[in-house]
Amino acid sequence: HVSPLSSARSLEMEASMSAPARSVHACTSKDAAPFLRFMWNLVTDKSTDAVVAWAGDGKSFTVLHPEALPLLLPKRLGLFKESYGGFVRELALYGFRCVASDKHGIPVTFAVDDFERGRFDALKRVRRKANYGRSRRM
């Protein structure tokens, strides 16, 4: 039995040694934000299903192993602080809401309108919040 953490590490090593894997329906639309394209491709990629996958309804996704997800996040893009908390904060910037938590209260299932399985064309309608955090900087 292979643990999700070791699977994520082997995926990370494969990605660093070869061109990025693309799913059959990889989202490449420049109309969508890079973060959203990355997330849609990550969730759609069958090779990462042990860590993150679409929920049964196709309108949300579930992080099955939060401890392994940071290994799949793009460090070079500066989108995350290489932690699960940074990932959750980035989701919130785009309006994702937690629809389920694990038994320890950690958010694991997320949804936002227009982020759906098979609908990468709809990603362009998901927008980042314009003034997120500005009121805290006064």
C-alpha positions as semicolon CSV with decimal commas, in nm:
position;residue;x (nm);y (nm);z (nm)
1;H;0,000;0,000;0,000
2;V;0,144;0,335;-0,109
3;S;0,069;0,637;0,108
4;P;-0,079;0,953;-0,050
5;L;0,222;1,149;0,078
6;S;0,470;0,925;-0,104
7;S;0,246;0,932;-0,414
8;A;0,248;1,313;-0,406
9;R;0,628;1,314;-0,368
10;S;0,669;1,083;-0,667
11;L;0,432;1,304;-0,868
12;E;0,640;1,608;-0,773
13;M;0,960;1,433;-0,883
14;E;0,805;1,325;-1,215
15;A;0,683;1,679;-1,281
16;S;1,026;1,827;-1,217
17;M;1,191;1,577;-1,452
18;S;0,950;1,603;-1,745
19;A;0,705;1,835;-1,912
20;P;0,389;1,900;-1,709
21;A;0,125;1,634;-1,757
22;R;-0,197;1,751;-1,916
23;S;-0,532;1,589;-1,876
24;V;-0,742;1,522;-2,184
25;H;-0,947;1,834;-2,105
26;A;-0,664;2,057;-1,978
27;C;-0,769;2,416;-1,928
28;T;-0,545;2,652;-2,123
29;S;-0,781;2,950;-2,163
30;K;-0,597;3,276;-2,102
31;D;-0,930;3,431;-1,994
32;A;-0,909;3,248;-1,661
33;A;-0,666;3,344;-1,385
34;P;-0,350;3,130;-1,362
35;F;-0,452;3,006;-1,016
36;L;-0,791;2,888;-1,144
37;R;-0,636;2,717;-1,448
38;F;-0,385;2,545;-1,223
39;M;-0,653;2,429;-0,978
40;W;-0,892;2,306;-1,248
41;N;-0,610;2,108;-1,414
42;L;-0,490;1,969;-1,078
43;V;-0,838;1,854;-0,976
44;T;-0,909;1,712;-1,324
45;D;-0,576;1,526;-1,347
46;K;-0,648;1,159;-1,264
47;S;-0,289;1,106;-1,144
48;T;-0,355;1,334;-0,843
49;D;-0,686;1,173;-0,737
50;A;-0,524;1,021;-0,428
51;V;-0,465;1,375;-0,297
52;V;-0,729;1,599;-0,460
53;A;-1,029;1,509;-0,679
54;W;-1,369;1,624;-0,796
55;A;-1,652;1,545;-0,555
56;G;-1,928;1,321;-0,685
57;D;-2,149;1,614;-0,790
58;G;-1,874;1,770;-1,004
59;K;-1,952;2,111;-0,852
60;S;-1,695;2,091;-0,575
61;F;-1,362;1,927;-0,509
62;T;-1,219;1,747;-0,209
63;V;-0,868;1,747;-0,072
64;L;-0,835;1,389;0,048
65;H;-0,491;1,437;0,206
66;P;-0,420;1,799;0,309
67;E;-0,073;1,702;0,434
68;A;0,027;1,589;0,081
69;L;-0,126;1,880;-0,116
70;P;0,161;2,129;-0,058
71;L;0,389;1,893;-0,253
72;L;0,170;1,950;-0,561
73;L;0,144;2,328;-0,530
74;P;0,352;2,541;-0,768
75;K;0,628;2,690;-0,554
76;R;0,789;2,871;-0,845
77;L;0,477;3,075;-0,923
78;G;0,460;3,226;-0,576
79;L;0,089;3,149;-0,555
80;F;0,118;2,979;-0,219
81;K;0,334;2,987;0,088
82;E;0,383;2,611;0,051
83;S;0,128;2,533;0,319
84;Y;-0,228;2,411;0,329
85;G;-0,338;2,728;0,510
86;G;-0,196;2,944;0,230
87;F;-0,383;2,730;-0,021
88;V;-0,713;2,777;0,167
89;R;-0,654;3,156;0,184
90;E;-0,591;3,168;-0,191
91;L;-0,917;2,980;-0,252
92;A;-1,101;3,237;-0,037
93;L;-0,962;3,518;-0,255
94;Y;-1,156;3,368;-0,546
95;G;-1,477;3,318;-0,348
96;F;-1,442;2,945;-0,281
97;R;-1,632;2,838;0,027
98;C;-1,575;2,537;0,247
99;V;-1,863;2,294;0,206
100;A;-1,719;2,018;0,428
101;S;-1,450;1,977;0,691
102;D;-1,273;1,668;0,820
103;K;-1,318;1,529;1,171
104;H;-1,057;1,777;1,303
105;G;-1,235;2,080;1,155
106;I;-0,989;2,126;0,869
107;P;-1,167;2,247;0,552
108;V;-1,140;1,979;0,283
109;T;-1,423;2,027;0,030
110;F;-1,454;2,354;-0,160
111;A;-1,692;2,506;-0,413
112;V;-1,754;2,828;-0,603
113;D;-1,999;2,899;-0,885
114;D;-1,853;2,824;-1,231
115;F;-1,579;2,589;-1,108
116;E;-1,723;2,259;-1,231
117;R;-1,601;1,933;-1,378
118;G;-1,605;1,949;-1,759
119;R;-1,675;2,325;-1,765
120;F;-1,333;2,487;-1,800
121;D;-1,493;2,748;-2,026
122;A;-1,683;2,880;-1,721
123;L;-1,362;2,961;-1,526
124;K;-1,344;3,304;-1,688
125;R;-1,649;3,404;-1,480
126;V;-1,471;3,334;-1,149
127;R;-1,303;3,655;-1,033
128;R;-1,058;3,736;-0,759
129;K;-1,194;3,964;-0,486
130;A;-1,076;4,316;-0,569
131;N;-1,005;4,456;-0,224
132;Y;-0,932;4,148;-0,017
133;G;-0,741;4,246;0,299
134;R;-0,714;4,620;0,232
135;S;-0,919;4,718;0,536
136;R;-0,668;4,538;0,761
137;R;-0,374;4,746;0,635
138;M;-0,482;5,081;0,773
